[in-house]
Amino acid sequence: MGRCMAAMILTVAIAMPLARDGQVRGLAVTSAERWPELPDVPTMAEAGFGAATVTIRYGLYGPAGLAPQVASAGNAAVNAWLERPATRAALLAQGLSPGGRNAEMFSARFCRSSS
């Protein structure tokens, strides 16, 4: 019987420990740049698959009409939390890249007007 080769796309959080233990071989990451925790795994473009990128973003939402100062205070608190070394290390270990933006940038990119 022939040898079977399977491929799949996994989140970095699942793939990292498997790759480190030699249970899977990373062919490429779907981010625009190499993942810091898996520096030997090329990007999709580097591996010859084209410039395919997948980005998952998380954010906090509030109710319509939320006072700007409340949104700003929440955003500042989250950004301060994201800057903590322990937070950054924990997020990177889970395959997440800590970002942080202001509420206006987030809203412009991810919120759609109902009008």
PDB file of C-alpha atoms in Angstrom:
ATOM      1  CA  MET A   1       0.000   0.000   0.000  1.00  0.00           C
ATOM      2  CA  GLY A   2       1.250   3.492  -0.865  1.00  0.00           C
ATOM      3  CA  ARG A   3       2.168   6.173   1.579  1.00  0.00           C
ATOM      4  CA  CYS A   4      -0.557   8.706   2.359  1.00  0.00           C
ATOM      5  CA  MET A   5       0.242  12.369   2.789  1.00  0.00           C
ATOM      6  CA  ALA A   6      -2.337  14.656   4.320  1.00  0.00           C
ATOM      7  CA  ALA A   7      -2.286  18.415   4.631  1.00  0.00           C
ATOM      8  CA  MET A   8      -4.457  20.766   6.635  1.00  0.00           C
ATOM      9  CA  ILE A   9      -4.576  24.304   7.886  1.00  0.00           C
ATOM     10  CA  LEU A  10      -4.306  24.554  11.664  1.00  0.00           C
ATOM     11  CA  THR A  11      -4.248  27.504  13.994  1.00  0.00           C
ATOM     12  CA  VAL A  12      -0.775  28.396  15.195  1.00  0.00           C
ATOM     13  CA  ALA A  13      -1.835  27.509  18.750  1.00  0.00           C
ATOM     14  CA  ILE A  14      -2.527  23.911  17.695  1.00  0.00           C
ATOM     15  CA  ALA A  15       0.287  23.589  15.158  1.00  0.00           C
ATOM     16  CA  MET A  16       3.156  24.998  17.286  1.00  0.00           C
ATOM     17  CA  PRO A  17       3.395  22.190  19.840  1.00  0.00           C
ATOM     18  CA  LEU A  18       2.874  19.525  17.173  1.00  0.00           C
ATOM     19  CA  ALA A  19       5.599  21.042  14.982  1.00  0.00           C
ATOM     20  CA  ARG A  20       8.008  21.397  17.899  1.00  0.00           C
ATOM     21  CA  ASP A  21       7.454  17.717  18.800  1.00  0.00           C
ATOM     22  CA  GLY A  22       7.990  16.636  15.183  1.00  0.00           C
ATOM     23  CA  GLN A  23       4.431  15.300  14.830  1.00  0.00           C
ATOM     24  CA  VAL A  24       3.677  17.616  11.910  1.00  0.00           C
ATOM     25  CA  ARG A  25       5.827  19.567   9.498  1.00  0.00           C
ATOM     26  CA  GLY A  26       4.900  23.165   8.897  1.00  0.00           C
ATOM     27  CA  LEU A  27       4.725  23.872   5.176  1.00  0.00           C
ATOM     28  CA  ALA A  28       3.779  27.537   5.423  1.00  0.00           C
ATOM     29  CA  VAL A  29       2.095  30.115   7.624  1.00  0.00           C
ATOM     30  CA  THR A  30      -0.832  32.142   6.314  1.00  0.00           C
ATOM     31  CA  SER A  31       0.388  35.400   7.833  1.00  0.00           C
ATOM     32  CA  ALA A  32       2.167  38.066   5.794  1.00  0.00           C
ATOM     33  CA  GLU A  33       5.378  37.484   7.788  1.00  0.00           C
ATOM     34  CA  ARG A  34       6.974  34.439   9.376  1.00  0.00           C
ATOM     35  CA  TRP A  35       5.650  33.587  12.809  1.00  0.00           C
ATOM     36  CA  PRO A  36       8.250  34.420  15.519  1.00  0.00           C
ATOM     37  CA  GLU A  37       7.621  31.145  17.351  1.00  0.00           C
ATOM     38  CA  LEU A  38       8.133  29.093  14.149  1.00  0.00           C
ATOM     39  CA  PRO A  39      10.941  30.971  12.376  1.00  0.00           C
ATOM     40  CA  ASP A  40      11.836  28.084  10.041  1.00  0.00           C
ATOM     41  CA  VAL A  41       8.329  27.846   8.564  1.00  0.00           C
ATOM     42  CA  PRO A  42       8.018  30.077   5.473  1.00  0.00           C
ATOM     43  CA  THR A  43       5.064  32.254   4.558  1.00  0.00           C
ATOM     44  CA  MET A  44       2.662  31.058   1.853  1.00  0.00           C
ATOM     45  CA  ALA A  45       4.367  33.384  -0.651  1.00  0.00           C
ATOM     46  CA  GLU A  46       7.858  32.187   0.326  1.00  0.00           C
ATOM     47  CA  ALA A  47       6.728  28.558  -0.054  1.00  0.00           C
ATOM     48  CA  GLY A  48       5.445  29.207  -3.577  1.00  0.00           C
ATOM     49  CA  PHE A  49       1.727  29.028  -2.776  1.00  0.00           C
ATOM     50  CA  GLY A  50       1.050  32.661  -3.680  1.00  0.00           C
ATOM     51  CA  ALA A  51       0.481  35.604  -1.387  1.00  0.00           C
ATOM     52  CA  ALA A  52      -2.465  34.032   0.436  1.00  0.00           C
ATOM     53  CA  THR A  53      -2.847  35.483   3.919  1.00  0.00           C
ATOM     54  CA  VAL A  54      -5.410  34.804   6.611  1.00  0.00           C
ATOM     55  CA  THR A  55      -5.715  37.142   9.560  1.00  0.00           C
ATOM     56  CA  ILE A  56      -8.051  36.679  12.502  1.00  0.00           C
ATOM     57  CA  ARG A  57      -8.696  39.740  14.614  1.00  0.00           C
ATOM     58  CA  TYR A  58     -10.387  40.006  17.972  1.00  0.00           C
ATOM     59  CA  GLY A  59     -11.918  43.132  19.412  1.00  0.00           C
ATOM     60  CA  LEU A  60     -14.307  44.412  22.020  1.00  0.00           C
ATOM     61  CA  TYR A  61     -17.678  45.792  21.073  1.00  0.00           C
ATOM     62  CA  GLY A  62     -20.019  47.974  23.089  1.00  0.00           C
ATOM     63  CA  PRO A  63     -23.639  48.942  22.667  1.00  0.00           C
ATOM     64  CA  ALA A  64     -24.723  51.503  20.086  1.00  0.00           C
ATOM     65  CA  GLY A  65     -24.401  55.002  21.489  1.00  0.00           C
ATOM     66  CA  LEU A  66     -21.588  54.107  23.898  1.00  0.00           C
ATOM     67  CA  ALA A  67     -20.063  57.332  25.181  1.00  0.00           C
ATOM     68  CA  PRO A  68     -16.748  58.057  23.424  1.00  0.00           C
ATOM     69  CA  GLN A  69     -14.962  58.564  26.740  1.00  0.00           C
ATOM     70  CA  VAL A  70     -16.083  55.087  27.895  1.00  0.00           C
ATOM     71  CA  ALA A  71     -14.870  53.501  24.651  1.00  0.00           C
ATOM     72  CA  SER A  72     -11.593  55.412  24.960  1.00  0.00           C
ATOM     73  CA  ALA A  73     -11.048  54.325  28.566  1.00  0.00           C
ATOM     74  CA  GLY A  74     -11.770  50.691  27.684  1.00  0.00           C
ATOM     75  CA  ASN A  75      -9.430  50.867  24.713  1.00  0.00           C
ATOM     76  CA  ALA A  76      -6.651  52.358  26.841  1.00  0.00           C
ATOM     77  CA  ALA A  77      -7.080  49.613  29.444  1.00  0.00           C
ATOM     78  CA  VAL A  78      -6.947  46.845  26.827  1.00  0.00           C
ATOM     79  CA  ASN A  79      -3.894  48.380  25.132  1.00  0.00           C
ATOM     80  CA  ALA A  80      -2.124  48.653  28.504  1.00  0.00           C
ATOM     81  CA  TRP A  81      -2.945  44.988  29.179  1.00  0.00           C
ATOM     82  CA  LEU A  82      -1.602  44.008  25.738  1.00  0.00           C
ATOM     83  CA  GLU A  83       1.710  45.764  26.519  1.00  0.00           C
ATOM     84  CA  ARG A  84       2.335  43.716  29.661  1.00  0.00           C
ATOM     85  CA  PRO A  85       5.185  41.225  29.053  1.00  0.00           C
ATOM     86  CA  ALA A  86       3.237  38.369  30.680  1.00  0.00           C
ATOM     87  CA  THR A  87       0.204  39.083  28.475  1.00  0.00           C
ATOM     88  CA  ARG A  88       2.303  39.267  25.326  1.00  0.00           C
ATOM     89  CA  ALA A  89       4.087  36.012  26.180  1.00  0.00           C
ATOM     90  CA  ALA A  90       0.815  34.214  26.930  1.00  0.00           C
ATOM     91  CA  LEU A  91      -0.794  35.418  23.698  1.00  0.00           C
ATOM     92  CA  LEU A  92       2.253  34.509  21.589  1.00  0.00           C
ATOM     93  CA  ALA A  93       2.301  31.042  23.170  1.00  0.00           C
ATOM     94  CA  GLN A  94      -1.292  30.610  21.985  1.00  0.00           C
ATOM     95  CA  GLY A  95      -0.448  31.658  18.463  1.00  0.00           C
ATOM     96  CA  LEU A  96      -1.910  35.137  18.816  1.00  0.00           C
ATOM     97  CA  SER A  97      -0.086  38.288  17.831  1.00  0.00           C
ATOM     98  CA  PRO A  98      -0.929  41.078  20.281  1.00  0.00           C
ATOM     99  CA  GLY A  99      -1.865  44.242  18.451  1.00  0.00           C
ATOM    100  CA  GLY A 100      -3.857  47.089  19.865  1.00  0.00           C
ATOM    101  CA  ARG A 101      -5.401  50.008  18.077  1.00  0.00           C
ATOM    102  CA  ASN A 102      -7.596  52.903  18.878  1.00  0.00           C
ATOM    103  CA  ALA A 103     -11.374  52.603  18.876  1.00  0.00           C
ATOM    104  CA  GLU A 104     -11.769  54.794  15.784  1.00  0.00           C
ATOM    105  CA  MET A 105      -9.460  52.618  13.672  1.00  0.00           C
ATOM    106  CA  PHE A 106     -11.212  49.469  14.863  1.00  0.00           C
ATOM    107  CA  SER A 107     -14.640  50.918  14.173  1.00  0.00           C
ATOM    108  CA  ALA A 108     -13.684  52.147  10.696  1.00  0.00           C
ATOM    109  CA  ARG A 109     -12.359  48.719   9.737  1.00  0.00           C
ATOM    110  CA  PHE A 110     -14.842  46.353  11.364  1.00  0.00           C
ATOM    111  CA  CYS A 111     -18.101  48.154  12.039  1.00  0.00           C
ATOM    112  CA  ARG A 112     -20.583  48.861   9.298  1.00  0.00           C
ATOM    113  CA  SER A 113     -23.180  51.578   9.323  1.00  0.00           C
ATOM    114  CA  SER A 114     -26.764  50.351   9.118  1.00  0.00           C
ATOM    115  CA  SER A 115     -27.756  53.268   6.896  1.00  0.00           C
TER     116      SER A 115
END
